[in-house]
XYZ file of N, CA, C and O in Angstrom:
800
model
N -17.540 5.628 11.745
C -17.938 4.245 11.951
C -19.462 4.139 11.980
O -20.137 5.040 12.456
N -19.976 3.019 11.523
C -21.414 2.818 11.519
C -21.732 1.438 12.059
O -20.873 0.575 12.149
N -22.973 1.237 12.447
C -23.525 -0.045 12.853
C -23.021 -0.491 14.208
O -21.870 -0.821 14.388
N -23.896 -0.455 15.178
C -23.519 -0.838 16.542
C -23.261 -2.332 16.616
O -23.869 -3.128 15.924
N -22.387 -2.721 17.515
C -22.020 -4.126 17.639
C -22.809 -4.800 18.745
O -23.358 -4.143 19.617
N -22.832 -6.138 18.762
C -23.445 -6.845 19.886
C -22.565 -6.714 21.112
O -21.362 -6.535 21.016
N -23.175 -6.803 22.298
C -22.398 -6.697 23.529
C -21.392 -7.836 23.651
O -20.416 -7.729 24.373
N -21.616 -8.958 22.957
C -20.709 -10.096 23.086
C -19.340 -9.785 22.543
O -18.360 -10.405 22.936
N -19.220 -8.813 21.655
C -17.933 -8.521 21.032
C -17.314 -7.332 21.734
O -17.463 -6.208 21.336
N -16.626 -7.581 22.825
C -15.888 -6.544 23.528
C -14.467 -7.012 23.667
O -14.215 -8.144 24.068
N -13.517 -6.154 23.322
C -12.120 -6.549 23.346
C -11.665 -6.780 24.773
O -11.885 -5.957 25.644
N -11.020 -7.944 25.060
C -10.532 -8.203 26.403
C -9.325 -7.345 26.714
O -8.710 -6.743 25.844
N -8.981 -7.313 27.997
C -7.826 -6.538 28.410
C -6.576 -7.072 27.754
O -6.349 -8.274 27.735
N -5.728 -6.183 27.188
C -4.495 -6.658 26.589
C -3.637 -7.380 27.609
O -3.553 -6.985 28.769
N -2.957 -8.436 27.188
C -2.174 -9.245 28.102
C -1.021 -8.471 28.701
O -0.537 -8.787 29.775
N -0.528 -7.421 27.999
C 0.645 -6.718 28.465
C 0.335 -5.685 29.541
O 1.242 -5.111 30.119
N -0.943 -5.420 29.829
C -1.287 -4.421 30.824
C -0.944 -4.955 32.200
O -1.380 -6.045 32.580
N -0.166 -4.211 32.966
C 0.266 -4.651 34.289
C -0.462 -3.856 35.359
O -0.933 -2.746 35.114
N -0.567 -4.404 36.587
C -1.203 -3.657 37.663
C -0.425 -2.381 37.977
O 0.784 -2.300 37.760
N -1.129 -1.387 38.513
C -0.473 -0.154 38.921
C 0.448 -0.453 40.083
O 0.093 -1.172 41.012
N 1.680 0.059 40.022
C 2.623 -0.139 41.114
C 2.970 1.202 41.731
O 2.651 2.259 41.187
N 3.669 1.170 42.850
C 4.071 2.401 43.502
C 3.336 2.578 44.806
O 2.650 1.660 45.287
N 3.450 3.735 45.435
C 2.830 3.955 46.738
C 1.319 3.862 46.657
O 0.710 4.272 45.684
N 0.723 3.318 47.716
C -0.721 3.118 47.734
C -1.476 4.428 47.916
O -2.619 4.543 47.525
N -0.854 5.406 48.561
C -1.528 6.677 48.791
C -0.573 7.808 48.449
O 0.614 7.594 48.242
N -1.124 9.010 48.449
C -0.288 10.169 48.181
C -0.467 10.640 46.758
O -0.962 9.921 45.900
N -0.068 11.871 46.476
C -0.252 12.430 45.145
C 0.632 11.768 44.117
O 1.680 11.214 44.435
N 0.219 11.801 42.887
C 0.979 11.229 41.784
C 0.356 11.657 40.489
O -0.429 12.615 40.434
N 0.672 10.939 39.420
C 0.134 11.309 38.114
C -1.368 11.143 38.058
O -2.031 11.682 37.193
N -1.936 10.344 38.985
C -3.388 10.146 38.977
C -4.105 11.178 39.835
O -5.279 11.014 40.152
N -3.384 12.216 40.260
C -4.027 13.276 41.038
C -4.250 12.908 42.484
O -5.050 13.514 43.173
N -3.557 11.887 42.975
C -3.666 11.538 44.375
C -4.639 10.414 44.657
O -4.855 10.057 45.805
N -5.235 9.820 43.646
C -6.174 8.720 43.869
C -5.440 7.526 44.452
O -4.293 7.268 44.120
N -6.097 6.789 45.314
C -5.513 5.600 45.912
C -5.241 4.568 44.824
O -6.169 3.989 44.263
N -3.963 4.320 44.525
C -3.611 3.405 43.437
C -4.030 1.978 43.730
O -4.236 1.188 42.818
N -4.146 1.642 45.044
C -4.517 0.267 45.384
C -5.957 -0.041 45.007
O -6.361 -1.204 44.977
N -6.762 1.014 44.740
C -8.167 0.794 44.386
C -8.307 0.205 42.991
O -9.338 -0.356 42.657
N -7.275 0.364 42.157
C -7.334 -0.175 40.810
C -8.189 0.681 39.898
O -8.689 1.740 40.270
N -8.378 0.184 38.678
C -9.143 0.904 37.664
C -10.570 0.395 37.654
O -10.809 -0.810 37.730
N -11.509 1.311 37.550
C -12.914 0.913 37.445
C -13.107 0.106 36.160
O -12.670 0.535 35.092
N -13.725 -1.101 36.228
C -13.882 -1.932 35.031
C -14.585 -1.212 33.877
O -14.223 -1.401 32.718
N -15.563 -0.376 34.189
C -16.272 0.344 33.125
C -15.338 1.333 32.439
O -15.368 1.493 31.210
N -14.486 2.003 33.224
C -13.527 2.939 32.641
C -12.516 2.197 31.778
O -12.123 2.683 30.706
N -12.085 1.036 32.254
C -11.103 0.260 31.495
C -11.692 -0.200 30.168
O -11.052 -0.109 29.116
N -12.924 -0.699 30.191
C -13.581 -1.109 28.952
C -13.727 0.075 27.997
O -13.508 -0.051 26.788
N -14.081 1.240 28.545
C -14.247 2.417 27.705
C -12.920 2.827 27.072
O -12.874 3.214 25.902
N -11.838 2.715 27.838
C -10.524 3.055 27.293
C -10.133 2.093 26.179
O -9.645 2.495 25.124
N -10.354 0.790 26.400
C -10.003 -0.201 25.387
C -10.858 -0.045 24.129
O -10.425 -0.349 23.017
N -12.095 0.440 24.311
C -12.970 0.649 23.150
C -12.448 1.750 22.247
O -12.822 1.818 21.070
N -11.575 2.617 22.764
C -11.010 3.689 21.956
C -9.889 3.203 21.046
O -9.390 3.969 20.225
N -9.481 1.950 21.225
C -8.401 1.397 20.399
C -9.014 0.675 19.205
O -9.666 -0.355 19.356
N -8.851 1.244 18.016
C -9.408 0.630 16.809
C -8.644 -0.651 16.492
O -7.412 -0.692 16.566
N -9.366 -1.697 16.142
C -8.733 -2.993 15.886
C -9.392 -3.680 14.706
O -10.580 -3.491 14.435
N -8.620 -4.488 14.019
C -9.185 -5.356 13.006
C -9.993 -6.465 13.652
O -9.913 -6.684 14.865
N -10.779 -7.153 12.854
C -11.664 -8.206 13.363
C -11.312 -9.523 12.678
O -11.176 -9.567 11.444
N -11.171 -10.570 13.474
C -10.844 -11.889 12.936
C -11.814 -12.924 13.481
O -12.456 -12.725 14.512
N -11.909 -14.028 12.761
C -12.574 -15.226 13.272
C -11.502 -16.295 13.415
O -10.740 -16.555 12.481
N -11.430 -16.873 14.602
C -10.448 -17.912 14.903
C -11.180 -19.251 14.955
O -12.241 -19.359 15.583
N -10.635 -20.261 14.302
C -11.326 -21.539 14.169
C -10.396 -22.710 14.461
O -9.179 -22.616 14.294
N -11.009 -23.814 14.878
C -10.290 -25.061 15.072
C -11.301 -26.194 14.982
O -12.465 -25.990 14.631
N -10.837 -27.392 15.301
C -11.749 -28.536 15.376
C -11.649 -29.160 16.758
O -10.563 -29.266 17.326
N -12.807 -29.552 17.295
C -12.850 -30.235 18.583
C -12.327 -31.655 18.438
O -12.066 -32.136 17.325
N -12.184 -32.343 19.548
C -11.662 -33.709 19.534
C -12.525 -34.631 18.686
O -12.014 -35.595 18.085
N -13.839 -34.359 18.591
C -14.728 -35.195 17.789
C -14.773 -34.772 16.320
O -15.541 -35.314 15.532
N -13.953 -33.774 15.963
C -13.895 -33.324 14.574
C -14.839 -32.194 14.230
O -14.769 -31.652 13.122
N -15.711 -31.814 15.135
C -16.664 -30.740 14.841
C -15.965 -29.383 14.888
O -15.037 -29.172 15.677
N -16.389 -28.439 14.025
C -15.728 -27.132 13.963
C -16.099 -26.244 15.142
O -17.202 -26.319 15.682
N -15.171 -25.407 15.529
C -15.373 -24.432 16.595
C -14.795 -23.103 16.142
O -13.844 -23.058 15.363
N -15.345 -21.993 16.632
C -14.812 -20.701 16.242
C -15.357 -19.571 17.089
O -16.387 -19.715 17.747
N -14.651 -18.452 17.080
C -15.090 -17.266 17.812
C -14.553 -16.017 17.122
O -13.562 -16.059 16.384
N -15.235 -14.898 17.363
C -14.807 -13.599 16.851
C -13.854 -12.965 17.850
O -14.070 -13.051 19.061
N -12.802 -12.316 17.334
C -11.839 -11.668 18.225
C -11.341 -10.368 17.618
O -11.228 -10.233 16.399
N -11.047 -9.411 18.495
C -10.302 -8.227 18.104
C -8.939 -8.217 18.786
O -8.073 -7.429 18.422
N -8.763 -9.084 19.776
C -7.485 -9.171 20.500
C -6.555 -10.123 19.759
O -6.246 -11.221 20.221
N -6.100 -9.676 18.600
C -5.228 -10.468 17.728
C -4.111 -9.574 17.228
O -4.340 -8.408 16.894
N -2.901 -10.097 17.192
C -1.798 -9.304 16.647
C -0.626 -10.197 16.280
O -0.550 -11.356 16.695
N 0.278 -9.631 15.487
C 1.519 -10.322 15.179
C 2.434 -10.231 16.394
O 2.385 -9.268 17.159
N 3.290 -11.215 16.562
C 4.168 -11.283 17.730
C 5.632 -11.365 17.337
O 6.485 -10.757 17.981
N 5.938 -12.106 16.280
C 7.326 -12.320 15.892
C 7.396 -12.566 14.394
O 6.480 -13.159 13.818
N 8.493 -12.115 13.791
C 8.726 -12.371 12.380
C 9.556 -13.637 12.173
O 9.359 -14.366 11.207
N 10.495 -13.891 13.076
C 11.368 -15.058 12.955
C 11.511 -15.744 14.310
O 12.286 -15.297 15.161
N 10.698 -16.784 14.567
C 9.747 -17.416 13.650
C 8.468 -16.588 13.535
O 8.206 -15.746 14.395
N 7.663 -16.840 12.501
C 6.426 -16.086 12.343
C 5.387 -16.516 13.377
O 4.877 -17.649 13.321
N 5.092 -15.637 14.328
C 4.156 -15.945 15.403
C 3.061 -14.894 15.488
O 3.299 -13.707 15.260
N 1.864 -15.341 15.822
C 0.747 -14.449 16.109
C 0.160 -14.842 17.459
O 0.402 -15.946 17.960
N -0.605 -13.928 18.044
C -1.290 -14.270 19.285
C -2.736 -13.826 19.226
O -3.090 -12.863 18.549
N -3.568 -14.548 19.951
C -4.982 -14.201 20.078
C -5.405 -14.561 21.493
O -4.875 -15.508 22.096
N -6.322 -13.787 22.055
C -6.769 -14.003 23.429
C -8.211 -14.508 23.435
O -9.048 -14.011 22.694
N -8.475 -15.480 24.305
C -9.806 -16.075 24.400
C -10.246 -16.116 25.853
O -9.509 -16.568 26.739
N -11.463 -15.661 26.110
C -12.024 -15.645 27.458
C -12.261 -17.054 27.966
O -12.711 -17.934 27.233
N -11.986 -17.255 29.245
C -12.248 -18.550 29.870
C -13.741 -18.856 29.955
O -14.126 -20.017 30.136
N -14.576 -17.824 29.819
C -16.026 -18.046 29.882
C -16.628 -18.393 28.524
O -17.814 -18.711 28.433
N -15.820 -18.369 27.462
C -16.330 -18.674 26.128
C -16.723 -20.147 26.024
O -16.034 -21.030 26.542
N -17.823 -20.404 25.319
C -18.245 -21.790 25.120
C -17.222 -22.570 24.303
O -17.167 -23.795 24.370
N -16.389 -21.856 23.520
C -15.370 -22.501 22.706
C -14.075 -22.757 23.470
O -13.182 -23.439 22.955
N -13.961 -22.207 24.676
C -12.677 -22.257 25.373
C -12.134 -23.674 25.575
O -10.947 -23.921 25.299
N -12.930 -24.644 26.040
C -12.354 -25.977 26.262
C -11.731 -26.577 25.008
O -10.683 -27.246 25.090
N -12.336 -26.342 23.857
C -11.805 -26.915 22.613
C -10.525 -26.207 22.177
O -9.571 -26.855 21.731
N -10.478 -24.892 22.315
C -9.257 -24.176 21.953
C -8.158 -24.412 22.987
O -6.974 -24.362 22.654
N -8.549 -24.695 24.213
C -7.552 -24.972 25.238
C -6.883 -26.330 25.022
O -5.823 -26.600 25.588
N -7.504 -27.162 24.197
C -6.951 -28.493 23.930
C -6.395 -28.637 22.518
O -5.723 -29.629 22.219
N -6.647 -27.661 21.646
C -6.260 -27.822 20.244
C -4.757 -27.683 20.037
O -4.061 -27.053 20.835
N -4.278 -28.257 18.951
C -2.866 -28.152 18.574
C -2.680 -27.315 17.314
O -1.541 -27.031 16.926
N -3.776 -26.929 16.682
C -3.701 -26.056 15.516
C -4.975 -25.226 15.427
O -6.030 -25.629 15.926
N -4.860 -24.064 14.803
C -6.026 -23.206 14.597
C -5.774 -22.341 13.378
O -4.646 -22.215 12.889
N -6.838 -21.753 12.878
C -6.758 -20.867 11.717
C -7.338 -19.505 12.085
O -8.207 -19.396 12.954
N -6.841 -18.471 11.417
C -7.315 -17.105 11.632
C -7.781 -16.551 10.294
O -7.040 -16.589 9.305
N -9.012 -16.042 10.264
C -9.562 -15.396 9.071
C -9.703 -13.907 9.356
O -10.424 -13.509 10.278
N -8.994 -13.080 8.590
C -9.069 -11.627 8.741
C -10.249 -11.132 7.907
O -10.282 -11.301 6.682
N -11.242 -10.531 8.570
C -12.519 -10.264 7.924
C -12.506 -9.015 7.048
O -11.826 -8.028 7.323
N -13.334 -9.069 5.983
C -13.575 -7.937 5.088
C -14.667 -7.044 5.668
O -15.422 -7.458 6.543
N -14.760 -5.851 5.136
C -15.808 -4.934 5.579
C -17.200 -5.530 5.359
O -18.144 -5.211 6.083
N -17.340 -6.408 4.380
C -18.640 -7.040 4.094
C -18.963 -8.178 5.067
O -20.047 -8.765 4.994
N -18.047 -8.517 5.963
C -18.214 -9.681 6.839
C -18.774 -9.346 8.213
O -18.635 -10.136 9.147
N -19.421 -8.206 8.361
C -19.967 -7.854 9.675
C -20.915 -8.922 10.196
O -20.888 -9.276 11.380
N -21.769 -9.458 9.327
C -22.713 -10.495 9.768
C -21.967 -11.726 10.274
O -22.396 -12.379 11.233
N -20.848 -12.049 9.636
C -20.031 -13.188 10.076
C -19.452 -12.902 11.464
O -19.482 -13.759 12.362
N -18.941 -11.687 11.659
C -18.390 -11.316 12.960
C -19.452 -11.419 14.048
O -19.197 -11.930 15.149
N -20.654 -10.951 13.753
C -21.739 -11.021 14.733
C -22.127 -12.474 15.032
O -22.385 -12.838 16.175
N -22.176 -13.294 13.984
C -22.544 -14.695 14.158
C -21.578 -15.406 15.097
O -21.991 -16.099 16.036
N -20.278 -15.222 14.870
C -19.283 -15.919 15.677
C -19.101 -15.301 17.059
O -18.385 -15.850 17.886
N -19.749 -14.148 17.294
C -19.729 -13.531 18.615
C -21.000 -13.834 19.407
O -21.122 -13.417 20.554
N -21.939 -14.550 18.792
C -23.227 -14.817 19.427
C -23.244 -16.204 20.057
O -23.093 -17.215 19.374
N -23.412 -16.243 21.364
C -23.445 -17.514 22.084
C -24.646 -18.343 21.656
O -25.766 -17.828 21.529
N -24.427 -19.610 21.403
C -25.500 -20.527 21.046
C -25.894 -20.523 19.591
O -26.753 -21.306 19.182
N -25.294 -19.657 18.783
C -25.648 -19.590 17.363
C -25.040 -20.760 16.605
O -24.005 -21.313 17.001
N -25.684 -21.136 15.501
C -25.126 -22.153 14.605
C -24.089 -21.462 13.725
O -24.422 -20.841 12.720
N -22.851 -21.562 14.119
C -21.787 -20.821 13.437
C -21.275 -21.522 12.179
O -20.549 -20.912 11.397
N -21.638 -22.754 12.016
C -21.130 -23.516 10.879
C -22.275 -24.237 10.167
O -22.406 -25.464 10.261
N -23.126 -23.504 9.449
C -24.178 -24.176 8.665
C -23.554 -25.166 7.697
O -22.481 -24.917 7.134
N -24.188 -26.287 7.510
C -23.635 -27.358 6.666
C -23.267 -26.851 5.282
O -24.077 -26.226 4.597
N -22.028 -27.136 4.880
C -21.593 -26.835 3.525
C -21.323 -25.384 3.225
O -21.069 -25.026 2.087
N -21.347 -24.505 4.247
C -21.204 -23.082 3.973
C -19.858 -22.513 4.384
O -19.666 -21.307 4.340
N -18.908 -23.359 4.804
C -17.609 -22.826 5.156
C -16.516 -23.400 4.269
O -16.645 -24.508 3.758
N -15.484 -22.601 4.087
C -14.310 -23.060 3.351
C -13.382 -23.789 4.320
O -13.602 -23.785 5.537
N -12.327 -24.402 3.776
C -11.391 -25.155 4.608
C -9.959 -24.876 4.184
O -9.680 -24.587 3.025
N -9.064 -24.972 5.141
C -7.641 -24.874 4.860
C -7.180 -26.204 4.269
O -7.916 -27.198 4.294
N -5.945 -26.275 3.739
C -5.432 -27.560 3.253
C -5.423 -28.651 4.324
O -5.535 -29.836 4.012
N -5.334 -28.245 5.601
C -5.373 -29.236 6.687
C -6.787 -29.440 7.225
O -6.978 -30.040 8.289
N -7.775 -28.918 6.481
C -9.203 -29.132 6.759
C -9.725 -28.390 7.983
O -10.755 -28.753 8.552
N -9.052 -27.315 8.378
C -9.625 -26.435 9.387
C -10.643 -25.521 8.712
O -10.432 -25.066 7.582
N -11.742 -25.206 9.368
C -12.709 -24.279 8.766
C -12.156 -22.860 8.758
O -11.452 -22.452 9.692
N -12.460 -22.115 7.701
C -12.088 -20.707 7.611
C -13.240 -19.938 6.965
O -14.157 -20.549 6.405
N -13.180 -18.624 7.041
C -14.207 -17.780 6.447
C -13.882 -17.577 4.973
O -12.825 -17.046 4.627
N -14.780 -17.990 4.123
C -14.586 -17.842 2.686
C -14.521 -16.365 2.309
O -15.315 -15.553 2.781
N -13.532 -15.997 1.491
C -13.409 -14.630 1.033
C -12.691 -13.700 1.977
O -12.569 -12.501 1.688
N -12.211 -14.209 3.113
C -11.473 -13.360 4.045
C -10.256 -12.761 3.352
O -9.647 -13.389 2.484
N -9.888 -11.532 3.725
C -8.756 -10.880 3.060
C -7.422 -11.488 3.478
O -6.406 -11.263 2.830
N -7.441 -12.267 4.547
C -6.257 -13.005 4.956
C -6.650 -14.254 5.709
O -7.587 -14.220 6.506
N -5.989 -15.352 5.432
C -6.191 -16.602 6.163
C -4.823 -17.102 6.609
O -3.896 -17.204 5.808
N -4.686 -17.400 7.900
C -3.436 -17.876 8.457
C -3.656 -19.243 9.084
O -4.574 -19.413 9.898
N -2.844 -20.215 8.704
C -2.882 -21.541 9.298
C -1.793 -21.609 10.365
O -0.620 -21.321 10.082
N -2.175 -21.968 11.580
C -1.241 -21.892 12.707
C -1.143 -23.220 13.453
O -2.145 -23.909 13.660
N 0.074 -23.531 13.871
C 0.326 -24.616 14.808
C 0.549 -24.001 16.176
O 1.276 -22.998 16.302
N -0.075 -24.562 17.203
C 0.057 -23.988 18.534
C 1.524 -23.954 18.960
O 2.228 -24.952 18.891
N 1.983 -22.786 19.380
C 3.355 -22.600 19.856
C 3.407 -22.569 21.380
O 4.316 -23.132 21.992
N 2.420 -21.895 22.003
C 2.389 -21.797 23.467
C 1.033 -21.281 23.906
O 0.305 -20.661 23.124
N 0.703 -21.552 25.171
C -0.482 -20.971 25.811
C -0.040 -20.332 27.117
O 0.798 -20.886 27.828
N -0.656 -19.194 27.439
C -0.345 -18.528 28.698
C -1.643 -18.036 29.323
O -2.430 -17.351 28.668
N -1.887 -18.386 30.567
C -3.017 -17.847 31.306
C -2.698 -16.410 31.703
O -1.594 -16.103 32.156
N -3.671 -15.522 31.561
C -3.498 -14.123 31.950
C -4.846 -13.586 32.392
O -5.718 -13.311 31.560
N -5.055 -13.472 33.680
C -6.337 -13.012 34.195
C -7.455 -13.951 33.791
O -7.358 -15.166 33.987
N -8.519 -13.402 33.215
C -9.664 -14.228 32.824
C -9.588 -14.676 31.371
O -10.570 -15.117 30.794
N -8.409 -14.565 30.753
C -8.201 -14.989 29.367
C -6.988 -15.911 29.266
O -6.146 -15.951 30.159
N -6.933 -16.636 28.166
C -5.730 -17.376 27.802
C -5.190 -16.798 26.508
O -5.946 -16.540 25.564
N -3.882 -16.563 26.489
C -3.203 -16.090 25.286
C -2.741 -17.315 24.510
O -1.960 -18.124 25.016
N -3.235 -17.456 23.300
C -2.795 -18.536 22.414
C -1.799 -17.966 21.416
O -2.098 -17.010 20.705
N -0.621 -18.544 21.392
C 0.402 -18.131 20.437
C 0.519 -19.223 19.373
O 0.671 -20.402 19.691
N 0.415 -18.824 18.119
C 0.480 -19.779 17.025
C 1.639 -19.495 16.096
O 1.937 -18.322 15.809
N 2.300 -20.544 15.644
C 3.312 -20.397 14.602
C 2.601 -20.489 13.259
O 1.872 -21.449 12.989
N 2.801 -19.486 12.406
C 2.102 -19.416 11.123
C 2.803 -20.326 10.118
O 3.984 -20.155 9.811
N 2.048 -21.301 9.605
C 2.588 -22.275 8.661
C 2.238 -21.953 7.212
O 2.934 -22.373 6.288
N 1.138 -21.228 7.018
C 0.707 -20.909 5.653
C -0.154 -19.657 5.692
O -0.842 -19.398 6.693
N -0.110 -18.880 4.626
C -0.877 -17.638 4.510
C -1.511 -17.583 3.130
O -0.878 -17.919 2.129
N -2.775 -17.149 3.088
C -3.464 -16.905 1.827
C -4.097 -15.517 1.893
O -4.699 -15.162 2.918
N -3.943 -14.747 0.833
C -4.415 -13.371 0.809
C -5.452 -13.171 -0.289
O -5.440 -13.864 -1.302
N -6.344 -12.200 -0.073
C -7.358 -11.848 -1.065
C -7.582 -10.343 -0.992
O -7.337 -9.718 0.049
N -8.047 -9.731 -2.073
C -8.286 -8.285 -2.053
C -9.498 -7.923 -1.199
O -10.368 -8.763 -0.939
N -9.547 -6.678 -0.779
C -10.699 -6.210 -0.022
C -10.293 -5.211 1.040
O -9.108 -5.031 1.327
N -11.289 -4.559 1.638
C -11.071 -3.607 2.723
C -11.383 -4.289 4.054
O -12.299 -5.111 4.146
N -10.638 -3.956 5.113
C -10.824 -4.660 6.384
C -12.058 -4.198 7.153
O -12.482 -3.041 7.062
N -12.609 -5.121 7.932
C -13.614 -4.781 8.930
C -12.878 -4.291 10.171
O -11.887 -4.892 10.584
N -13.365 -3.185 10.751
C -12.703 -2.565 11.902
C -13.710 -2.443 13.034
O -14.914 -2.258 12.807
N -13.207 -2.568 14.265
C -14.045 -2.440 15.459
C -13.534 -1.274 16.290
O -12.354 -1.226 16.663
N -14.408 -0.288 16.554
C -14.004 0.891 17.308
C -15.194 1.435 18.087
O -16.299 1.573 17.546
N -14.968 1.730 19.359
C -15.994 2.316 20.223
C -17.270 1.490 20.199
O -18.380 2.017 20.066
N -17.099 0.163 20.286
C -18.200 -0.806 20.343
C -19.055 -0.815 19.087
O -20.252 -1.130 19.121
N -18.465 -0.466 17.966
C -19.191 -0.469 16.701
C -18.294 -1.009 15.598
O -17.070 -0.873 15.650
N -18.899 -1.650 14.607
C -18.181 -2.077 13.418
C -18.106 -0.919 12.429
O -18.992 -0.076 12.360
N -17.052 -0.910 11.641
C -16.900 0.082 10.597
C -15.811 -0.375 9.649
O -15.464 -1.543 9.591
N -15.247 0.570 8.929
C -14.136 0.268 8.030
C -13.258 1.493 7.945
O -13.587 2.554 8.484
N -12.110 1.372 7.295
C -11.205 2.490 7.162
C -11.771 3.517 6.182
O -12.337 3.155 5.147
N -11.601 4.791 6.517
C -12.008 5.841 5.581
C -11.027 5.860 4.417
O -9.824 5.689 4.607
N -11.512 6.025 3.188
C -10.595 6.072 2.053
C -9.615 7.236 2.164
O -9.982 8.309 2.630
N -8.386 6.999 1.771
C -7.365 8.038 1.779
C -7.373 8.727 0.410
O -7.027 8.113 -0.598
N -7.742 10.004 0.365
C -7.839 10.677 -0.944
C -6.477 10.835 -1.629
O -6.415 11.074 -2.833
N -5.402 10.682 -0.850
C -4.073 10.860 -1.411
C -3.416 9.535 -1.807
O -2.309 9.512 -2.324
N -4.105 8.443 -1.530
C -3.536 7.128 -1.841
C -3.657 6.844 -3.341
O -4.723 7.023 -3.932
N -2.561 6.379 -3.900
C -2.567 6.067 -5.332
C -3.468 4.881 -5.579
O -3.499 3.928 -4.779
N -4.235 4.844 -6.666
C -5.139 3.719 -6.948
C -4.336 2.467 -7.273
O -3.190 2.526 -7.667
């Protein structure tokens, strides 16, 4: 992997992670550490940084019609029937109020060439939508032009989980394009190493 990432792009805790249960003291798989003390936040962030993830930009429109968006690595498929995806957004994000009220959103799966786009949408206060420089879905949601995948979603459900909200979207339309994915690992952007055994 190459190119260090901005501190703003750190993957949030997965929604499925549950608190440690069991006896508060005494020996166990953790070597006898007091389980009630919990996990050190720095250790948890370091562990999550070891999980390689694709990078997406999630977009919607505010009530006044203006575009909103953020960079995320906490994105995954959830269901095939119906087709559902989920993405997590921090409550401290400047975009949170608009996504907390939206009824539809789009997901752009970024190419390896889109690192600058990922950084832009992860930077607080940046002009993320220069006039005339973004593409649109058929329903006029902004998306990243040239993304290797674009998903148009209708909000299916929202769930609060710690300091994030899980947004679940039903996928209504998909558009695909060729390219290699942008990957985030150990707080750095990179891409997949070519497989020498893969057929061209």
